[in-house]
Coordinates of C-alpha atoms in Angstrom, one line a residue:
Chain A
M1 CA -39.6 -8.6 -49.7
W2 CA -37.7 -8.8 -53.0
R3 CA -34.4 -8.6 -51.3
D4 CA -35.3 -11.5 -49.0
A5 CA -36.7 -13.4 -51.9
L6 CA -33.5 -13.1 -53.9
L7 CA -31.5 -14.1 -50.8
V8 CA -33.6 -17.3 -50.3
A9 CA -33.8 -18.2 -53.9
G10 CA -30.0 -17.8 -54.2
K11 CA -29.5 -20.0 -51.2
D12 CA -31.8 -22.7 -52.5
L13 CA -30.3 -22.7 -56.0
R14 CA -26.8 -22.8 -54.5
I15 CA -27.8 -25.8 -52.5
E16 CA -29.2 -27.4 -55.6
A17 CA -26.1 -26.7 -57.6
R18 CA -24.1 -28.4 -54.9
S19 CA -26.4 -31.4 -54.2
K20 CA -27.7 -31.9 -57.7
V21 CA -30.8 -33.6 -56.5
A22 CA -33.0 -32.1 -59.2
L23 CA -30.4 -33.1 -61.9
G24 CA -29.6 -36.5 -60.5
Q25 CA -33.0 -37.7 -59.1
V26 CA -36.0 -35.6 -60.2
A27 CA -35.0 -35.3 -63.9
P28 CA -34.3 -39.1 -64.3
F29 CA -37.5 -39.9 -62.4
A30 CA -39.5 -37.6 -64.8
V31 CA -38.0 -39.1 -67.9
V32 CA -38.7 -42.6 -66.6
V33 CA -42.3 -41.7 -66.0
L34 CA -42.6 -40.4 -69.6
V35 CA -41.0 -43.6 -71.0
L36 CA -43.4 -45.7 -68.9
F37 CA -46.4 -43.8 -70.3
G38 CA -45.0 -44.6 -73.7
L39 CA -44.7 -48.2 -72.9
A40 CA -48.2 -48.4 -71.4
L41 CA -50.0 -46.5 -74.2
G42 CA -47.7 -47.4 -77.2
P43 CA -46.2 -48.7 -79.2
A44 CA -48.1 -46.8 -81.9
V45 CA -46.9 -43.2 -82.3
G46 CA -47.7 -40.4 -84.7
A47 CA -51.0 -38.9 -85.8
G48 CA -54.0 -40.9 -84.7
S49 CA -52.3 -42.8 -81.9
V50 CA -53.2 -42.5 -78.3
L51 CA -49.8 -41.2 -77.4
F52 CA -50.1 -38.5 -80.1
A53 CA -53.4 -37.3 -78.7
A54 CA -52.4 -37.5 -75.1
T55 CA -48.9 -35.9 -75.3
A56 CA -49.9 -32.7 -73.5
G57 CA -51.7 -34.5 -70.7
L58 CA -48.9 -37.0 -70.2
F59 CA -46.3 -34.2 -70.2
W60 CA -48.2 -32.2 -67.5
I61 CA -48.9 -35.2 -65.3
T62 CA -45.2 -35.9 -65.4
V63 CA -44.5 -32.3 -64.5
L64 CA -47.0 -32.5 -61.7
L65 CA -45.2 -35.5 -60.2
A66 CA -41.9 -33.8 -60.5
T67 CA -43.2 -30.7 -58.8
V68 CA -44.1 -32.8 -55.7
L69 CA -40.5 -34.1 -55.6
A70 CA -39.0 -30.7 -56.1
V71 CA -41.2 -29.0 -53.5
Q72 CA -40.5 -31.8 -51.0
R73 CA -36.8 -31.4 -51.5
S74 CA -37.1 -27.6 -51.1
F75 CA -38.8 -28.0 -47.7
A76 CA -36.7 -31.0 -46.6
L77 CA -33.8 -28.5 -46.6
E78 CA -35.6 -26.5 -43.9
A79 CA -36.5 -29.6 -41.8
V80 CA -32.9 -30.7 -41.3
D81 CA -31.2 -29.8 -38.0
G82 CA -33.6 -27.1 -37.0
A83 CA -33.1 -25.0 -40.2
S84 CA -36.7 -23.9 -40.1
D85 CA -36.1 -22.4 -36.7
G86 CA -33.1 -20.6 -38.2
L87 CA -35.3 -19.4 -41.1
R88 CA -37.9 -18.0 -38.6
M89 CA -35.2 -16.5 -36.4
S90 CA -33.5 -14.8 -39.3
G91 CA -36.1 -12.1 -39.4
L92 CA -36.7 -12.6 -43.1
D93 CA -40.0 -11.4 -44.5
P94 CA -42.2 -14.5 -44.8
A95 CA -43.5 -13.3 -48.1
G96 CA -39.9 -13.0 -49.3
I97 CA -39.2 -16.6 -48.1
F98 CA -42.3 -17.8 -50.1
V99 CA -41.4 -16.0 -53.3
G100 CA -37.7 -17.0 -53.0
K101 CA -38.4 -20.7 -52.4
A102 CA -41.1 -20.7 -55.1
A103 CA -38.7 -18.9 -57.6
A104 CA -35.9 -21.5 -57.0
V105 CA -38.2 -24.5 -57.6
T106 CA -39.7 -22.7 -60.6
C107 CA -36.3 -22.3 -62.1
E108 CA -35.5 -26.0 -61.6
L109 CA -38.8 -27.1 -63.0
L110 CA -38.6 -24.9 -66.1
A111 CA -35.2 -26.4 -66.9
L112 CA -36.7 -29.8 -66.4
E113 CA -39.6 -29.0 -68.7
V114 CA -37.3 -28.2 -71.5
L115 CA -35.8 -31.6 -71.2
L116 CA -39.2 -33.3 -70.9
A117 CA -40.6 -31.5 -73.9
G118 CA -37.7 -32.8 -76.0
V119 CA -38.1 -36.3 -74.7
A120 CA -41.9 -36.3 -75.2
S121 CA -41.5 -34.9 -78.7
L122 CA -39.0 -37.7 -79.5
L123 CA -40.9 -40.5 -77.8
F124 CA -44.4 -39.6 -79.0
D125 CA -43.3 -38.3 -82.4
R126 CA -45.1 -35.0 -81.8
H127 CA -43.8 -31.8 -83.4
L128 CA -43.7 -28.9 -80.9
A129 CA -45.8 -26.4 -82.8
G130 CA -47.1 -23.1 -81.3
F131 CA -43.8 -22.5 -79.6
A132 CA -44.7 -19.1 -78.0
V133 CA -47.9 -20.4 -76.5
L134 CA -46.1 -23.5 -75.2
V135 CA -43.5 -21.4 -73.5
A136 CA -45.9 -18.9 -72.0
S137 CA -48.3 -21.5 -70.8
S138 CA -45.4 -23.5 -69.3
V139 CA -44.2 -20.5 -67.4
A140 CA -47.6 -19.6 -66.1
A141 CA -48.6 -23.2 -65.2
T142 CA -45.3 -23.8 -63.5
V143 CA -45.6 -20.7 -61.4
G144 CA -49.1 -21.7 -60.4
L145 CA -48.1 -25.3 -59.6
V146 CA -45.1 -24.3 -57.6
A147 CA -47.0 -21.6 -55.7
I148 CA -49.6 -24.2 -54.6
G149 CA -46.8 -26.7 -53.8
T150 CA -44.9 -24.1 -51.7
I151 CA -48.0 -23.2 -49.7
Y152 CA -48.6 -26.9 -48.9
G153 CA -44.9 -27.6 -48.6
V154 CA -44.7 -25.4 -45.5
V155 CA -47.9 -26.9 -44.1
S156 CA -46.3 -30.4 -44.3
I157 CA -42.8 -29.3 -43.0
G158 CA -43.6 -30.0 -39.4
S159 CA -45.6 -33.2 -40.1
H160 CA -44.2 -36.6 -39.6
Q161 CA -46.3 -37.7 -42.6
R162 CA -45.0 -35.0 -44.8
E163 CA -44.0 -37.4 -47.7
T164 CA -47.6 -38.5 -48.1
L165 CA -49.4 -35.4 -46.8
L166 CA -48.0 -33.0 -49.5
P167 CA -49.3 -34.9 -52.5
L168 CA -52.6 -35.5 -50.7
L169 CA -53.1 -31.7 -50.2
F170 CA -51.4 -30.7 -53.5
F171 CA -53.0 -32.8 -56.2
P172 CA -56.6 -31.6 -55.8
M173 CA -55.6 -27.9 -55.8
A174 CA -53.2 -28.5 -58.7
A175 CA -55.8 -30.2 -60.9
P176 CA -57.3 -27.1 -62.4
V177 CA -53.8 -25.8 -63.4
V178 CA -52.9 -29.2 -65.0
L179 CA -56.2 -29.2 -66.8
A180 CA -55.7 -25.7 -68.2
A181 CA -52.0 -26.3 -69.0
T182 CA -53.0 -29.5 -70.9
K183 CA -55.7 -27.6 -72.9
A184 CA -53.3 -24.8 -73.7
W185 CA -50.7 -27.2 -74.9
D186 CA -53.3 -29.2 -76.9
G187 CA -54.4 -26.0 -78.6
A188 CA -50.8 -24.9 -79.3
L189 CA -49.7 -28.4 -80.6
A190 CA -52.8 -28.5 -82.9
G191 CA -51.9 -25.1 -84.3
A192 CA -55.0 -23.4 -82.8
G193 CA -53.2 -20.4 -81.4
R194 CA -56.3 -18.5 -80.2
H195 CA -57.7 -21.6 -78.5
G196 CA -54.4 -22.1 -76.7
S197 CA -54.2 -18.4 -75.7
G198 CA -57.6 -18.6 -74.0
W199 CA -56.3 -21.2 -71.7
L200 CA -53.2 -19.2 -71.3
D201 CA -55.3 -16.4 -69.7
V202 CA -56.8 -18.9 -67.3
L203 CA -53.3 -20.1 -66.3
A204 CA -52.2 -16.6 -65.7
V205 CA -55.1 -16.0 -63.4
F206 CA -54.3 -19.1 -61.5
A207 CA -50.7 -18.2 -61.2
V208 CA -51.4 -14.7 -59.9
A209 CA -54.1 -15.9 -57.5
Y210 CA -51.9 -18.6 -56.0
V211 CA -48.9 -16.4 -55.7
A212 CA -51.0 -13.8 -54.0
I213 CA -52.5 -16.3 -51.6
G214 CA -49.1 -17.7 -50.8
T215 CA -47.6 -14.3 -50.2
V216 CA -50.2 -13.6 -47.6
A217 CA -50.6 -17.0 -46.1
F218 CA -47.0 -18.2 -45.9
G219 CA -46.1 -16.3 -42.7
P220 CA -48.9 -17.8 -40.5
L221 CA -48.3 -21.2 -42.0
L222 CA -44.5 -21.0 -41.3
E223 CA -45.3 -20.1 -37.7
D224 CA -47.5 -23.1 -37.3
A225 CA -45.1 -25.5 -39.0
Chain B
M1 CA -33.2 1.1 -16.6
T2 CA -35.7 -0.9 -18.6
P3 CA -34.9 -4.6 -18.4
V4 CA -34.0 -6.4 -21.6
I5 CA -36.2 -9.3 -20.6
R6 CA -39.2 -8.8 -18.4
L7 CA -41.5 -11.7 -17.8
H8 CA -44.3 -11.8 -15.2
E9 CA -46.4 -14.9 -14.8
A10 CA -45.7 -15.7 -18.4
V11 CA -47.5 -18.9 -19.6
S12 CA -46.7 -20.7 -22.8
L13 CA -48.5 -23.8 -24.1
S14 CA -47.8 -26.5 -26.6
D15 CA -51.3 -27.6 -27.5
R16 CA -52.6 -27.9 -23.9
F17 CA -49.3 -28.9 -22.4
P18 CA -47.7 -26.1 -20.4
L19 CA -44.2 -25.2 -21.5
L20 CA -44.0 -22.3 -19.1
A21 CA -46.3 -22.3 -16.1
G22 CA -46.0 -18.7 -15.0
V23 CA -42.4 -17.5 -15.3
T24 CA -41.4 -14.3 -13.6
L25 CA -38.0 -12.8 -14.1
E26 CA -36.2 -9.7 -15.1
V27 CA -32.8 -9.5 -16.8
A28 CA -30.9 -6.3 -17.2
E29 CA -28.8 -5.1 -20.1
G30 CA -25.3 -6.7 -20.2
E31 CA -26.2 -9.3 -17.6
V32 CA -25.3 -13.0 -18.0
V33 CA -27.9 -15.3 -16.4
H34 CA -27.4 -19.0 -16.0
L35 CA -30.7 -21.0 -16.2
R36 CA -30.3 -24.1 -14.1
G37 CA -32.7 -27.0 -13.7
P38 CA -33.2 -30.7 -14.6
N39 CA -34.3 -32.0 -18.0
G40 CA -37.8 -30.9 -18.8
A41 CA -37.7 -28.0 -16.3
G42 CA -38.6 -25.5 -19.0
K43 CA -35.1 -24.0 -19.7
S44 CA -35.3 -24.5 -23.5
S45 CA -38.9 -23.4 -23.6
L46 CA -38.0 -20.2 -21.8
L47 CA -35.2 -19.5 -24.2
R48 CA -37.5 -20.2 -27.2
A49 CA -40.2 -18.0 -25.8
C50 CA -37.7 -15.2 -25.4
A51 CA -36.7 -15.7 -29.0
G52 CA -40.3 -15.4 -30.1
L53 CA -40.5 -19.0 -31.2
E54 CA -43.0 -20.1 -28.6
Q55 CA -46.3 -18.1 -28.1
V56 CA -46.8 -16.6 -24.7
V57 CA -50.5 -16.9 -24.1
S58 CA -50.9 -15.0 -20.8
G59 CA -48.9 -12.8 -18.5
V60 CA -46.4 -10.2 -19.3
A61 CA -43.6 -10.9 -21.7
T62 CA -41.4 -8.1 -23.0
V63 CA -38.1 -8.7 -24.7
L64 CA -35.9 -5.8 -26.0
G65 CA -39.0 -3.7 -25.8
H66 CA -41.2 -6.0 -27.9
D67 CA -44.4 -7.3 -26.4
L68 CA -44.2 -11.0 -27.2
T69 CA -47.9 -11.5 -26.4
V70 CA -48.8 -9.3 -29.3
D71 CA -45.9 -9.7 -31.8
R72 CA -43.2 -12.3 -31.4
Q73 CA -41.6 -11.8 -34.9
S74 CA -40.2 -8.4 -34.5
V75 CA -37.8 -9.4 -31.8
R76 CA -36.2 -12.2 -33.7
R77 CA -33.8 -10.1 -35.8
E78 CA -32.3 -8.7 -32.6
V79 CA -31.9 -12.0 -30.8
G80 CA -29.5 -14.8 -31.4
L81 CA -30.6 -18.3 -30.4
L82 CA -28.1 -21.2 -30.2
G83 CA -30.3 -24.2 -29.7
H84 CA -29.8 -27.9 -29.6
A85 CA -30.0 -27.9 -33.4
T86 CA -27.4 -25.9 -35.3
S87 CA -29.9 -24.5 -37.9
L88 CA -27.3 -24.9 -40.6
Y89 CA -27.7 -26.0 -44.2
D90 CA -25.7 -29.2 -44.8
E91 CA -24.9 -28.5 -48.5
L92 CA -23.6 -25.0 -48.0
T93 CA -20.1 -24.3 -47.0
V94 CA -19.2 -22.9 -43.6
E95 CA -18.7 -19.4 -45.1
H96 CA -21.9 -19.4 -47.1
N97 CA -23.9 -20.5 -44.0
V98 CA -22.5 -17.6 -42.0
R99 CA -22.9 -15.1 -44.8
F100 CA -26.5 -16.2 -45.4
A101 CA -27.4 -15.8 -41.7
V102 CA -25.8 -12.4 -41.5
R103 CA -27.5 -11.1 -44.7
A104 CA -30.8 -12.5 -43.6
S105 CA -30.7 -10.7 -40.3
R106 CA -29.5 -7.5 -42.0
A107 CA -26.4 -7.4 -39.7
R108 CA -23.3 -5.7 -40.9
P109 CA -21.3 -8.1 -43.1
D110 CA -17.9 -6.9 -41.7
G111 CA -18.1 -9.3 -38.8
V112 CA -18.1 -12.5 -41.0
E113 CA -14.3 -12.7 -41.6
A114 CA -13.5 -12.0 -38.0
S115 CA -16.0 -14.5 -36.6
L116 CA -14.7 -17.2 -38.9
A117 CA -11.2 -16.6 -37.8
R118 CA -12.1 -16.3 -34.1
L119 CA -13.9 -19.7 -34.2
G120 CA -11.0 -21.3 -36.1
L121 CA -13.1 -21.8 -39.2
D122 CA -10.9 -19.9 -41.7
G123 CA -8.5 -21.7 -44.0
R124 CA -9.6 -25.1 -45.4
L125 CA -12.8 -25.3 -43.3
R126 CA -14.2 -22.1 -44.7
T127 CA -15.0 -23.8 -48.0
T128 CA -16.0 -27.1 -46.5
P129 CA -19.7 -28.1 -46.8
V130 CA -21.2 -28.3 -43.3
R131 CA -22.3 -31.9 -43.8
K132 CA -18.6 -32.9 -43.8
L133 CA -17.9 -31.4 -40.4
S134 CA -17.9 -33.1 -37.0
A135 CA -20.6 -32.3 -34.4
G136 CA -18.1 -30.0 -32.6
Q137 CA -17.2 -28.2 -35.8
R138 CA -20.8 -27.7 -36.7
R139 CA -21.3 -26.2 -33.2
R140 CA -18.5 -23.8 -33.9
V141 CA -20.1 -22.7 -37.1
A142 CA -23.4 -22.1 -35.3
I143 CA -21.5 -20.0 -32.8
A144 CA -19.8 -18.1 -35.6
V145 CA -23.2 -17.3 -37.0
L146 CA -24.2 -15.9 -33.6
V147 CA -21.0 -13.9 -33.3
A148 CA -21.2 -12.5 -36.8
R149 CA -24.8 -11.4 -36.3
R150 CA -24.0 -9.5 -33.2
P151 CA -27.4 -9.8 -31.6
R152 CA -28.4 -7.7 -28.6
L153 CA -29.6 -10.8 -26.7
W154 CA -27.8 -14.1 -26.7
L155 CA -30.0 -17.1 -25.9
L156 CA -27.7 -20.2 -25.4
D157 CA -29.1 -23.6 -24.9
E158 CA -26.5 -26.1 -23.7
P159 CA -23.9 -24.1 -25.7
H160 CA -20.9 -26.2 -24.5
A161 CA -22.4 -29.5 -25.8
G162 CA -20.2 -31.1 -28.4
L163 CA -17.3 -28.6 -28.0
D164 CA -13.8 -29.6 -27.1
G165 CA -11.9 -28.0 -24.2
D166 CA -10.6 -25.1 -26.3
G167 CA -14.0 -24.6 -27.8
R168 CA -15.6 -24.4 -24.4
D169 CA -13.0 -21.9 -23.2
L170 CA -13.5 -19.8 -26.4
L171 CA -17.3 -19.9 -25.9
D172 CA -16.9 -18.6 -22.3
E173 CA -14.6 -15.8 -23.6
L174 CA -17.2 -14.9 -26.3
V175 CA -20.0 -14.8 -23.7
R176 CA -17.9 -12.5 -21.4
G177 CA -16.9 -10.3 -24.4
A178 CA -20.5 -10.0 -25.6
S179 CA -21.7 -9.1 -22.1
D180 CA -18.9 -6.5 -21.7
A181 CA -20.0 -5.0 -25.0
G182 CA -23.5 -4.6 -23.7
A183 CA -25.2 -7.7 -25.0
T184 CA -27.4 -9.7 -22.6
V185 CA -26.9 -13.4 -22.3
L186 CA -29.4 -16.1 -21.1
L187 CA -27.6 -19.4 -20.8
A188 CA -29.1 -22.8 -20.0
S189 CA -26.5 -25.4 -19.2
H190 CA -25.8 -28.5 -17.2
E191 CA -22.1 -27.5 -17.2
L192 CA -22.6 -26.0 -13.8
E193 CA -19.1 -24.9 -13.0
R194 CA -18.4 -23.4 -16.4
A195 CA -21.8 -21.6 -16.6
S196 CA -21.7 -20.3 -13.1
A197 CA -18.2 -19.0 -13.6
V198 CA -19.3 -16.9 -16.6
A199 CA -22.7 -15.9 -15.2
D200 CA -23.6 -12.9 -13.0
R201 CA -26.4 -14.9 -11.3
V202 CA -28.1 -18.2 -11.4
L203 CA -31.9 -18.7 -11.9
P204 CA -33.2 -22.1 -10.9
I205 CA -36.0 -23.4 -13.2
S206 CA -38.4 -26.2 -12.3
G207 CA -41.8 -27.2 -13.6
G208 CA -41.9 -24.4 -16.1
R209 CA -41.3 -21.6 -13.6
V210 CA -38.5 -19.9 -11.8
V211 CA -38.3 -21.3 -8.3
P212 CA -36.9 -19.4 -5.3
G213 CA -34.3 -21.9 -4.1
P214 CA -31.6 -24.2 -5.6
V215 CA -32.9 -27.1 -7.7
D216 CA -31.7 -30.7 -7.6
E217 CA -30.5 -31.3 -11.2
G218 CA -31.5 -34.9 -10.9
T219 CA -35.0 -34.7 -9.6
G220 CA -36.1 -31.1 -10.2
D221 CA -36.9 -30.7 -6.5
G222 CA -36.3 -27.2 -5.2
A223 CA -34.1 -26.2 -2.2
A224 CA -31.7 -29.1 -2.8
A225 CA -28.9 -29.4 -0.3
G226 CA -25.5 -28.3 -1.3
G227 CA -26.7 -26.2 -4.2
P228 CA -25.2 -22.8 -4.9
D229 CA -26.8 -19.5 -3.9
V230 CA -29.3 -18.5 -6.4
D231 CA -30.8 -15.4 -7.9
E232 CA -28.1 -13.3 -6.6
P233 CA -24.6 -12.4 -7.8
R234 CA -22.4 -15.5 -7.9
T235 CA -19.7 -15.8 -5.3
G236 CA -16.7 -17.0 -7.3
G237 CA -18.4 -16.2 -10.6
R238 CA -17.3 -13.6 -13.2
G239 CA -18.0 -10.8 -10.8
A240 CA -15.4 -12.2 -8.4
T241 CA -12.7 -13.7 -10.5
A242 CA -10.8 -12.6 -13.5
P243 CA -11.6 -14.3 -16.8
A244 CA -9.4 -17.3 -17.7
R245 CA -8.2 -15.5 -20.8
P246 CA -7.8 -11.9 -21.7
V247 CA -10.9 -10.5 -23.3
A248 CA -10.6 -8.5 -26.5
P249 CA -11.9 -5.0 -26.4
L250 CA -15.5 -4.8 -27.5
P251 CA -17.6 -2.3 -29.5
A252 CA -20.1 0.0 -27.9
P253 CA -23.3 -1.6 -26.6
P254 CA -26.2 -1.8 -29.0
T255 CA -29.0 0.6 -29.1
A256 CA -32.6 0.0 -30.1
A257 CA -32.0 2.1 -33.2
G258 CA -29.0 0.0 -34.2
A259 CA -30.6 -3.3 -33.4
G260 CA -28.8 -6.3 -34.8
T261 CA -26.1 -4.3 -36.4
G262 CA -23.7 -3.2 -33.8
A263 CA -24.1 -5.3 -30.7
G264 CA -22.3 -8.3 -29.5
C265 CA -18.7 -9.4 -29.4
D266 CA -15.6 -8.1 -31.1
V267 CA -14.0 -11.1 -32.5
A268 CA -10.9 -9.4 -33.9

């Protein structure tokens, strides 16, 4: 499985490096969303302002939206010119395909989150305290979000309504992860390390559970796609 | 000898629509069979079923020893399907597409260079993204993937489509070479003369089943006047005439133990 996962992740990241869709479209989109949040809830920034209090939530809503785009892109690659048939005919372990595709999207989103965290800190005048918890919770939440997205991404691959179907399926399942990630970030930003760590445990459970589900379910879902 | 493909009253459905309506056929190792029939006859569905992409819901369906009614995934690594779509990644280069397919199927990587050269994809084209290629060049890349993977069973769906004259000649050579090396080829084509020249026999398909007589390509009616003899060695086909070009020597036929690693065509 791990060999196949590496192969698929390498292929997807190579395609991203060549097409630069994440860099040229997803990242600008996410930054624009953050700026729009700032315009809608500003202009006041700093302690006591709405933006100050809502920084974590706005950050994770933005990541959620970017995840949809990144997952859609990941599976659009497989929908072009019969590539999904090629993937099935390759004999690759479906669990390896799941882990590989999820790993590639996770790498792209983690890089995006670094950028977004900087932009949010700047725009909303929020110092990024509790750095270790922020990083750990970001990794766990991203793995969870991408795992859910990858499960539903393969469901929507064969659908003519895949652009609208994916968010419809994805958002309800992603809500608990976004909630936990927001709480973890709120705790970390407020300097309450233990409070943040509690939510970090929840995020880790979500991540492990969704990865396990995806590893088992991806094969049958790919066959039906 | 156990046939490479053995179907008996095999039925495949898409929802409730029958793709295959009771196909019965046997194909021996090293044989080249031309599937002939009108649009919608079930040729592509038959190829996809043999590739394990369509579920066979009843009847007997055994390909390369794998029972497709029970498990249709195990056979895939030993089978090469060249369908209407090329199954290539647009953003990857020609070489990366071929290498990815070979590594994914766990085939030996030593055939990559030779297959690229044989298909005329070395040099500048090697590092060109597939999205920049013409339809015919894309087809050549898809064939290069097939050749580099060296599957035991070649399933070719309108393989000549989009290829220029040289490309068509080359494809015919590759099919002959693969067959001589022990690989089995099932070929669906409306290029009747070309396909018949390379095939050992012709199987007429109509209405999702193999029919006993010639098929009118326009209407799908069986026993059409003027059609070739069917389901028997072809007079004037590869059994009767020398190939148009000399065929390169080929490696030993594949075995079940070496599935996907040693079969197919020597492209050197």
